[in-house]
GROMACS .gro file of N, CA and C in nm:
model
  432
    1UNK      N    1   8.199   6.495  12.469
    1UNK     CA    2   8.215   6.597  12.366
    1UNK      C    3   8.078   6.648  12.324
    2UNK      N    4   8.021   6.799  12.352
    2UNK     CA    5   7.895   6.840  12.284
    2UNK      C    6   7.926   6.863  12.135
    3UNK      N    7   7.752   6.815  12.071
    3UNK     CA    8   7.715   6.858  11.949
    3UNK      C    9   7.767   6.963  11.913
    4UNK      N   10   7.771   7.015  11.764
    4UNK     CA   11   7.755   7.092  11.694
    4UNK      C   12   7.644   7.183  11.744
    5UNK      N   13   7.520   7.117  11.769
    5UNK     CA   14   7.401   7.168  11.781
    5UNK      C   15   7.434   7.208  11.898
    6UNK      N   16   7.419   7.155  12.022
    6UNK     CA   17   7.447   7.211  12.151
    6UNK      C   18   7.544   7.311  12.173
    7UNK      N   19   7.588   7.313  12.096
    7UNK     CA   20   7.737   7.443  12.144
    7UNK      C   21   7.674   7.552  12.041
    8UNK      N   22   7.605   7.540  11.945
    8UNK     CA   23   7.523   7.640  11.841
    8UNK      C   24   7.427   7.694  11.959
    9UNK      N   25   7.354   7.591  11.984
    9UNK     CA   26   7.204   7.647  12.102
    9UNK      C   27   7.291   7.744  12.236
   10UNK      N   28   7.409   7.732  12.287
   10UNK     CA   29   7.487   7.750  12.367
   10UNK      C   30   7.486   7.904  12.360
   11UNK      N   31   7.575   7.933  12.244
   11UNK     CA   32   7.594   8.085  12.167
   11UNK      C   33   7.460   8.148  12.179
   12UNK      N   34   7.348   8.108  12.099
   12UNK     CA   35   7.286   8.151  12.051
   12UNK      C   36   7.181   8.238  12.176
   13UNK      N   37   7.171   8.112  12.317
   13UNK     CA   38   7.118   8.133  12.459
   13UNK      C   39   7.195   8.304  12.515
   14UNK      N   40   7.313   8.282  12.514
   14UNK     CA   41   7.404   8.387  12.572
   14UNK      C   42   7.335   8.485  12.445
   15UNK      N   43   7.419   8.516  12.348
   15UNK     CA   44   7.365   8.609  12.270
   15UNK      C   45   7.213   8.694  12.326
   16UNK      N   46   7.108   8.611  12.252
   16UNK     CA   47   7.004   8.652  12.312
   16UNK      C   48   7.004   8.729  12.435
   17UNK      N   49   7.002   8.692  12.570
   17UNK     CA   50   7.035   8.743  12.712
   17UNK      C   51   7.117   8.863  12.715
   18UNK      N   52   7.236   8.834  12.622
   18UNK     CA   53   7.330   8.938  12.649
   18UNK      C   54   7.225   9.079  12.565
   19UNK      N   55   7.165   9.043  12.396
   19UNK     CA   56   7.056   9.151  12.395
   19UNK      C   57   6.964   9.200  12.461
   20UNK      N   58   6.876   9.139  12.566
   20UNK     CA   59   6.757   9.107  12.599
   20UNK      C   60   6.826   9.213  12.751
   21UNK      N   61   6.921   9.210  12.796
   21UNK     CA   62   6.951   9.276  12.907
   21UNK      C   63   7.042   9.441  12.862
   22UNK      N   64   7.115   9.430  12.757
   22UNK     CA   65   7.178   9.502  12.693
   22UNK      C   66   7.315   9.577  12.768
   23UNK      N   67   7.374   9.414  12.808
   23UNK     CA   68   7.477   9.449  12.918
   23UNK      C   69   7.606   9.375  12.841
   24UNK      N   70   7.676   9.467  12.835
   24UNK     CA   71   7.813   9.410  12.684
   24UNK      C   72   7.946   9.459  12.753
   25UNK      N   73   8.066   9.385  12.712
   25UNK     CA   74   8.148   9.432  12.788
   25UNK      C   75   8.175   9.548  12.684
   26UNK      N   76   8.331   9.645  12.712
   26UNK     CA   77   8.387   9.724  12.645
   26UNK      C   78   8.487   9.730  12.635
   27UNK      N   79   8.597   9.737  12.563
   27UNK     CA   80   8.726   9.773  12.543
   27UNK      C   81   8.770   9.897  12.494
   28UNK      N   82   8.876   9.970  12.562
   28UNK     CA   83   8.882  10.098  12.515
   28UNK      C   84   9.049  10.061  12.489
   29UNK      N   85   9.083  10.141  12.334
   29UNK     CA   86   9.248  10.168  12.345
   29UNK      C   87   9.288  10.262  12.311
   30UNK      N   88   9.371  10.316  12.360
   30UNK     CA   89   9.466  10.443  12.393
   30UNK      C   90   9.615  10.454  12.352
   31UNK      N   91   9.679  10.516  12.252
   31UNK     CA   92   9.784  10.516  12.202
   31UNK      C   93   9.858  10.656  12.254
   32UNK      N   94   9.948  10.542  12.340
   32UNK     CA   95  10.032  10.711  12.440
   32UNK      C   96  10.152  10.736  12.411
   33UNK      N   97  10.165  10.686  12.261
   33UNK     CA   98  10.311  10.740  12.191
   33UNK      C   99  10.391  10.656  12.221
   34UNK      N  100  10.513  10.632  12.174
   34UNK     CA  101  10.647  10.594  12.175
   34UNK      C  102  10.600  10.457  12.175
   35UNK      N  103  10.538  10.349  12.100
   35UNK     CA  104  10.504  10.234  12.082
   35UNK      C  105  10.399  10.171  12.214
   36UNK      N  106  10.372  10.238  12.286
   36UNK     CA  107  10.271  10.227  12.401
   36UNK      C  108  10.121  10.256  12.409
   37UNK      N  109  10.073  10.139  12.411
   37UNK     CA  110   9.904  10.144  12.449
   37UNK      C  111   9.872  10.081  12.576
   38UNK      N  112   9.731  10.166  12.555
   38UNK     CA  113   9.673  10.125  12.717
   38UNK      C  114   9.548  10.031  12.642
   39UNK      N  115   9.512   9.980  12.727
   39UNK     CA  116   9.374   9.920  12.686
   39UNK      C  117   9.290   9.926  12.837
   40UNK      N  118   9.200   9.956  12.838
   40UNK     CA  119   9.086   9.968  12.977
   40UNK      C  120   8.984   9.906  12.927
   41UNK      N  121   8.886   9.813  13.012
   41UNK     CA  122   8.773   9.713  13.018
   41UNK      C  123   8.706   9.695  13.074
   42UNK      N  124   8.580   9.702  13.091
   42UNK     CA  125   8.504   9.684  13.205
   42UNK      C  126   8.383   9.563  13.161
   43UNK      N  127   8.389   9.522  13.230
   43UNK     CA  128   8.282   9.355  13.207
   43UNK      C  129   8.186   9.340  13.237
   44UNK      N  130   8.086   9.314  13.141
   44UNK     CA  131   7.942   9.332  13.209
   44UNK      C  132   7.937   9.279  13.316
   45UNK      N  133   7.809   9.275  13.416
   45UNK     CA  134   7.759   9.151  13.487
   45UNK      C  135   7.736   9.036  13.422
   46UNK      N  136   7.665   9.033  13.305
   46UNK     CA  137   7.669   8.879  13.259
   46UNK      C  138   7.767   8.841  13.203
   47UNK      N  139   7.889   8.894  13.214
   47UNK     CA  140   7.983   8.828  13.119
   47UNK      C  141   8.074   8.763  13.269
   48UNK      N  142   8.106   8.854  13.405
   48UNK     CA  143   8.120   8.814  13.485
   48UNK      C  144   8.095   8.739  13.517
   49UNK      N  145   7.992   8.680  13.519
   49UNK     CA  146   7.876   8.501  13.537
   49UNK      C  147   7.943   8.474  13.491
   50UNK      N  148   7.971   8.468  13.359
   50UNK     CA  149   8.032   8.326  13.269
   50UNK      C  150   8.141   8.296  13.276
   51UNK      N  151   8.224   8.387  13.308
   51UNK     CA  152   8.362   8.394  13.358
   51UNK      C  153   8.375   8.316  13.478
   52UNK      N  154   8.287   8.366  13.612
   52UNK     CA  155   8.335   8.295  13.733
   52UNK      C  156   8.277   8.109  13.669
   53UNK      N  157   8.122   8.089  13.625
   53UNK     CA  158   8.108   7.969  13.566
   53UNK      C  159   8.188   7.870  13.530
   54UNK      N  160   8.275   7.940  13.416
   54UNK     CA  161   8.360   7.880  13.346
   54UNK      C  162   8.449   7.801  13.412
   55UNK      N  163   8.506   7.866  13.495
   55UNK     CA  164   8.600   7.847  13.592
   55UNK      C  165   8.761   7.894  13.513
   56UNK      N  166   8.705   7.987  13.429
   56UNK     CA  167   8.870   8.063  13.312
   56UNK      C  168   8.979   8.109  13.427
   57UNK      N  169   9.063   8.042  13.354
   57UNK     CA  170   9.228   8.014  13.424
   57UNK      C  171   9.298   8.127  13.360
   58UNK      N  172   9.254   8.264  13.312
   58UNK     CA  173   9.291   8.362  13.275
   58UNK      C  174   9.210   8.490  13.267
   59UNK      N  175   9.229   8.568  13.222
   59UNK     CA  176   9.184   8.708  13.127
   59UNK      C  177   9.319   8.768  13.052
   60UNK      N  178   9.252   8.736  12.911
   60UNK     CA  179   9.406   8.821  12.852
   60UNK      C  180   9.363   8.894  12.748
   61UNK      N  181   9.460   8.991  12.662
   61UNK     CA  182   9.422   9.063  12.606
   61UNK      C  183   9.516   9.030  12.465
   62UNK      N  184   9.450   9.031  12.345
   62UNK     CA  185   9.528   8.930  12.233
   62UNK      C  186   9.547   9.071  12.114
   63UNK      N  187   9.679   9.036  12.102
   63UNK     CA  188   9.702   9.131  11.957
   63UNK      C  189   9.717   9.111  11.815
   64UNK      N  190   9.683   9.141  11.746
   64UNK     CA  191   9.647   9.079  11.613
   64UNK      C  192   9.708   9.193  11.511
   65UNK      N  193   9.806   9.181  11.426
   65UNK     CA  194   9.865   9.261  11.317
   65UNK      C  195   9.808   9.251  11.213
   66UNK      N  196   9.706   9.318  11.171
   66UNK     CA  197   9.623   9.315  11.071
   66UNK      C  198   9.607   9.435  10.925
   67UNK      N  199   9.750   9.469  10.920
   67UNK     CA  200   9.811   9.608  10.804
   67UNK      C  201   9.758   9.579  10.716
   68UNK      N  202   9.820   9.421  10.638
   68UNK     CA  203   9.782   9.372  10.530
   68UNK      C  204   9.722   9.293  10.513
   69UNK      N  205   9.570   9.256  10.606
   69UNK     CA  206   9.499   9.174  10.575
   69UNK      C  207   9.364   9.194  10.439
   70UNK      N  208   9.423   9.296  10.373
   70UNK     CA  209   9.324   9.291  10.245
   70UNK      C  210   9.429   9.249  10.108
   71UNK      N  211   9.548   9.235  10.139
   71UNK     CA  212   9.632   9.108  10.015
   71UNK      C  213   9.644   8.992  10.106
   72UNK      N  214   9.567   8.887  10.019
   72UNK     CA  215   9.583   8.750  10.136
   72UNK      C  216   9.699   8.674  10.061
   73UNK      N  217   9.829   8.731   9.959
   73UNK     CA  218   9.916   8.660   9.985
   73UNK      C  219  10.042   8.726  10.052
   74UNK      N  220  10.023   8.894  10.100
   74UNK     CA  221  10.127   8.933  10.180
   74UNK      C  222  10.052   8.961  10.333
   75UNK      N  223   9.968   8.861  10.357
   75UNK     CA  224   9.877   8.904  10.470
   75UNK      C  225   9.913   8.880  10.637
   76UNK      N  226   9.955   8.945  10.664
   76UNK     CA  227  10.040   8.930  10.824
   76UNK      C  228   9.922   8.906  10.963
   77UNK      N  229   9.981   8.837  11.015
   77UNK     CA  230   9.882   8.805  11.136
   77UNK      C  231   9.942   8.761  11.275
   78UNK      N  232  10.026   8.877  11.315
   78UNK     CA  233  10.093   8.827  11.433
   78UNK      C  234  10.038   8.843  11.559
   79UNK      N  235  10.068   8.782  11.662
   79UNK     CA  236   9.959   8.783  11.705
   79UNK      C  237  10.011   8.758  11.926
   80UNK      N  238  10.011   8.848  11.957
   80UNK     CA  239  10.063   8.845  12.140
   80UNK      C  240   9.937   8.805  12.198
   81UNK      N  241   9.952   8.700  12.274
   81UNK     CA  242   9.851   8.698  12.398
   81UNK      C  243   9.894   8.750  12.550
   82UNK      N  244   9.849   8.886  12.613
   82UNK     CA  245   9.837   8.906  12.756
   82UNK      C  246   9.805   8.840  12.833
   83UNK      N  247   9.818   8.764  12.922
   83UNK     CA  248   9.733   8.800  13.049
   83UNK      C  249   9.764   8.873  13.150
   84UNK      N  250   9.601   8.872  13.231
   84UNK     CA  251   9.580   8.993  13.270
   84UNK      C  252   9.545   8.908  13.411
   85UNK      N  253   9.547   9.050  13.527
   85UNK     CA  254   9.474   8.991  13.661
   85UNK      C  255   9.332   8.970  13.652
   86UNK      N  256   9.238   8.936  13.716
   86UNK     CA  257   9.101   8.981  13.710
   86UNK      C  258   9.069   9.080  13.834
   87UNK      N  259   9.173   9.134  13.903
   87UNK     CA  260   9.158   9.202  13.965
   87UNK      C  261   9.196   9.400  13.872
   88UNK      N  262   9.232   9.327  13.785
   88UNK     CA  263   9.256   9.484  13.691
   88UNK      C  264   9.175   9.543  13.583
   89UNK      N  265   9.166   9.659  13.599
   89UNK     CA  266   9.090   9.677  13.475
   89UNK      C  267   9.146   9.751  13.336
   90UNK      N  268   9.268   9.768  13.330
   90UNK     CA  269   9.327   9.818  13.257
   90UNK      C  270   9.528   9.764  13.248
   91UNK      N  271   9.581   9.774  13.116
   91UNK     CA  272   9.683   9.704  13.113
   91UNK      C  273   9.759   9.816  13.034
   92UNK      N  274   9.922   9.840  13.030
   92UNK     CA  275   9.964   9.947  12.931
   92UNK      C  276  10.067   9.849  12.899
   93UNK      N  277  10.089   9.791  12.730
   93UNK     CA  278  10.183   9.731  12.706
   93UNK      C  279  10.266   9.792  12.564
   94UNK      N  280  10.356   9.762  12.497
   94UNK     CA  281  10.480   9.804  12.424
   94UNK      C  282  10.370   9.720  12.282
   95UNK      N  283  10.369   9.738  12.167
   95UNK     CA  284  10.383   9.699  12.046
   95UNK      C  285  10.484   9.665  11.981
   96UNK      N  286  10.514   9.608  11.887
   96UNK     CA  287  10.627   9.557  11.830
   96UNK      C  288  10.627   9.678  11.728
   97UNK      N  289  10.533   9.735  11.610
   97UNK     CA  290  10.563   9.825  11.530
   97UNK      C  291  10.469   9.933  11.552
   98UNK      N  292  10.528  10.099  11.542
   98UNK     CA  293  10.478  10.201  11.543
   98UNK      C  294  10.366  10.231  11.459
   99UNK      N  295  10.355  10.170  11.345
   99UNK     CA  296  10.306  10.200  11.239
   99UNK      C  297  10.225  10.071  11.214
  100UNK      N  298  10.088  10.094  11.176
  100UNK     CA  299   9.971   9.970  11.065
  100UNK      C  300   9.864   9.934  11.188
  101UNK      N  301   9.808   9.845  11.156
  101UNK     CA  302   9.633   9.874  11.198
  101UNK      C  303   9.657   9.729  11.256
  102UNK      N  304   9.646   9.738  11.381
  102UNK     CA  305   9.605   9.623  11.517
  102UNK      C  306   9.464   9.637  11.522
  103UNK      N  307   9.428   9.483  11.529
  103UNK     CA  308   9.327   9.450  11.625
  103UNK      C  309   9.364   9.331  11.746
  104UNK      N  310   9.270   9.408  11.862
  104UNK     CA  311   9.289   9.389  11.964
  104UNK      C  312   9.173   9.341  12.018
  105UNK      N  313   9.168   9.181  12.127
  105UNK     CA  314   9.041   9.130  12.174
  105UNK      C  315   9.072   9.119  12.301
  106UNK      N  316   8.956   9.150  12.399
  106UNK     CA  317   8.974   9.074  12.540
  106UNK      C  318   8.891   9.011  12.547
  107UNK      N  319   8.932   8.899  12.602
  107UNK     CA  320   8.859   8.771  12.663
  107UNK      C  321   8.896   8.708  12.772
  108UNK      N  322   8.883   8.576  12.765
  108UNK     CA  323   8.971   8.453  12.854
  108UNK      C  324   8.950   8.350  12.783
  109UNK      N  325   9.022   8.267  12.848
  109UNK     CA  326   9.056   8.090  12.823
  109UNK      C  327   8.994   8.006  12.942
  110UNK      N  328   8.885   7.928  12.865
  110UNK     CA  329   8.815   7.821  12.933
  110UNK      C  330   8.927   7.778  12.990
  111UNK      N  331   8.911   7.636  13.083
  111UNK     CA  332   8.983   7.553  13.148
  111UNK      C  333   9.021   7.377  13.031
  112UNK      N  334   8.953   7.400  12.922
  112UNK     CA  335   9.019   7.319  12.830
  112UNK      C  336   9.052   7.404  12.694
  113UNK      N  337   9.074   7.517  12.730
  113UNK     CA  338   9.187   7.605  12.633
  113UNK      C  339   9.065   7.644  12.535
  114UNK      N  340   8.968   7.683  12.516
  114UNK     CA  341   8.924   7.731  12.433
  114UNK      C  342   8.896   7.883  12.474
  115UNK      N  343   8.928   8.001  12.351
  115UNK     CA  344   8.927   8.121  12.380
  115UNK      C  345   8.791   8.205  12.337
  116UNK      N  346   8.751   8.263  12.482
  116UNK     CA  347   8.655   8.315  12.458
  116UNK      C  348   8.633   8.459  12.438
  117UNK      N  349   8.626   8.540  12.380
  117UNK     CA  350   8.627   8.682  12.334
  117UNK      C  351   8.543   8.763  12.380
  118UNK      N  352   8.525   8.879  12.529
  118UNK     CA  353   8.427   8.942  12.551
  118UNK      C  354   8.465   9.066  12.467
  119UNK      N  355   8.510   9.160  12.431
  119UNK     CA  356   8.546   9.288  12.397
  119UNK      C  357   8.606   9.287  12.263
  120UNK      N  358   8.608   9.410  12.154
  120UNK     CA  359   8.722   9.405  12.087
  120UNK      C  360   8.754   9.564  12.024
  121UNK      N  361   8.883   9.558  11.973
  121UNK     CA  362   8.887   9.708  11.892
  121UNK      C  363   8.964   9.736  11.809
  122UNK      N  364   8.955   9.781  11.715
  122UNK     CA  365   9.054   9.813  11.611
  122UNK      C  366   9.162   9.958  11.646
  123UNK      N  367   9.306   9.956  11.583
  123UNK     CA  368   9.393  10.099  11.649
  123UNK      C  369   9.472  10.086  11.545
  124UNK      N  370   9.418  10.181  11.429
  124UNK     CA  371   9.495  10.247  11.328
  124UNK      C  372   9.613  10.328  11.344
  125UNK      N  373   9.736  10.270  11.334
  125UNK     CA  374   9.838  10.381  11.356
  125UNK      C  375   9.883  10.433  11.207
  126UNK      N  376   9.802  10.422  11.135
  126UNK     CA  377   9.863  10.560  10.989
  126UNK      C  378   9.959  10.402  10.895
  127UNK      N  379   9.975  10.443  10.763
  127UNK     CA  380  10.028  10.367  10.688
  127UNK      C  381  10.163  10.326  10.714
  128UNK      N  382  10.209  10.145  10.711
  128UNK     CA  383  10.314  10.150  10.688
  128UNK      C  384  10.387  10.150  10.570
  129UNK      N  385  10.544  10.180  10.565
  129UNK     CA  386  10.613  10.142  10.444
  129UNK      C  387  10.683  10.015  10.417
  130UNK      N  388  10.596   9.896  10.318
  130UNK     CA  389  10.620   9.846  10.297
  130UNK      C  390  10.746   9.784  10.190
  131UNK      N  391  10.832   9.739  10.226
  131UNK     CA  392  10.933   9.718  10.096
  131UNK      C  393  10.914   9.597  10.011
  132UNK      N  394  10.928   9.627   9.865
  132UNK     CA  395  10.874   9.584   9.744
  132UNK      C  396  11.020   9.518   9.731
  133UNK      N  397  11.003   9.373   9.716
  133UNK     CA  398  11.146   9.330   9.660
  133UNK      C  399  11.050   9.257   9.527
  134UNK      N  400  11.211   9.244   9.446
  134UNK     CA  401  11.177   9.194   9.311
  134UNK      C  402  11.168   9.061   9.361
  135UNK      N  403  11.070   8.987   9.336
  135UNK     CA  404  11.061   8.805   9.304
  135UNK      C  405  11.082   8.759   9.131
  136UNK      N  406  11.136   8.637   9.156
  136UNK     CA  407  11.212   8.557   9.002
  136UNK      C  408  11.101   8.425   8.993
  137UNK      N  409  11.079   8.444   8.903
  137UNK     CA  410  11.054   8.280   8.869
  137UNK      C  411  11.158   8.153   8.918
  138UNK      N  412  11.131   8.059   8.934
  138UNK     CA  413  11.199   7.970   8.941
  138UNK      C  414  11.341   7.940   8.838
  139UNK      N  415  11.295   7.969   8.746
  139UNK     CA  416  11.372   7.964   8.589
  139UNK      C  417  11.431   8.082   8.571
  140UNK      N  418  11.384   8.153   8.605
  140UNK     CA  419  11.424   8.334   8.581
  140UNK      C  420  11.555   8.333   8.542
  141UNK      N  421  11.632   8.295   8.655
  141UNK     CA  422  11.756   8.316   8.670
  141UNK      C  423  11.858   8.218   8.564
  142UNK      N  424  11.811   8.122   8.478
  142UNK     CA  425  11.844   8.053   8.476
  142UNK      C  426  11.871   8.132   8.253
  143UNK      N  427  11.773   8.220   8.249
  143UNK     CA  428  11.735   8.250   8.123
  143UNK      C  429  11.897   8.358   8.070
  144UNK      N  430  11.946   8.369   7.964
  144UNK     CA  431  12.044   8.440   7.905
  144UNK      C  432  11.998   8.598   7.933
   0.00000   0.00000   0.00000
């Protein structure tokens, strides 16, 4: 099992390099109506290294429902994982709702499941309508 420190020095090695060369992956997303996005990616060379390195038993692309993540007690966070070929560079999949603000990451999964994140992007689809139900106290109901 590595340190704290060693997996800090780890990040910090890549980081650097990845500035020092100024080679980053990208994610692009594309909203083609009727609950359908595309997402397209292209991977640096150094992120390619770390990928074949790794020896990642994937590439997927993760969705994250993030409408109401500024009330953290109605705060939603649902969340699809893709995978993808590594022979592709682009994926077109269905959303669950038309409406509220996804974020979206590509990465992969090490070979002992830890997820690594090359790309990411946010895709505002316009406000949803949320429904307001009345909540009771515990007792509420109980009062004349």
């Amino acid at each position: 099992m590595k340190t704290h420190l060693e997996l800090y020095f780890k990040e910090f090695f890549w980081g650097q390099l990845r500035k020092i060369t100024n080679n980053i992956s990208h994610l692009t997303v594309e909203y083609l109506g009727n609950t359908n996005i595309k997402c397209i990616w292209q991977i640096s060379r150094l992120d390619n290294f770390k990928i074949k390195f790794s020896s990642s038993y994937f590439l997927a692309i993760r969705l994250f429902d993030i409408t109401n993540n500024r009330n953290k007690n109605e705060a939603t966070c649902i969340m699809k994982e893709i995978q993808v070929s590594h022979s592709q560079n682009s994926f077109t999949f269905q959303i669950p709702v038309e409406r509220g603000v996804y974020y979206l990451e590509f990465g992969y999964r090490k070979p002992n499941g830890e997820w690594r994140k090359l790309a990411f992007q946010d895709l505002n689809l316009g406000y949803r309508i949320t429904r307001i139900l009345n909540s009771f106290y515990q007792d509420e109901w109980f009062l004349p």
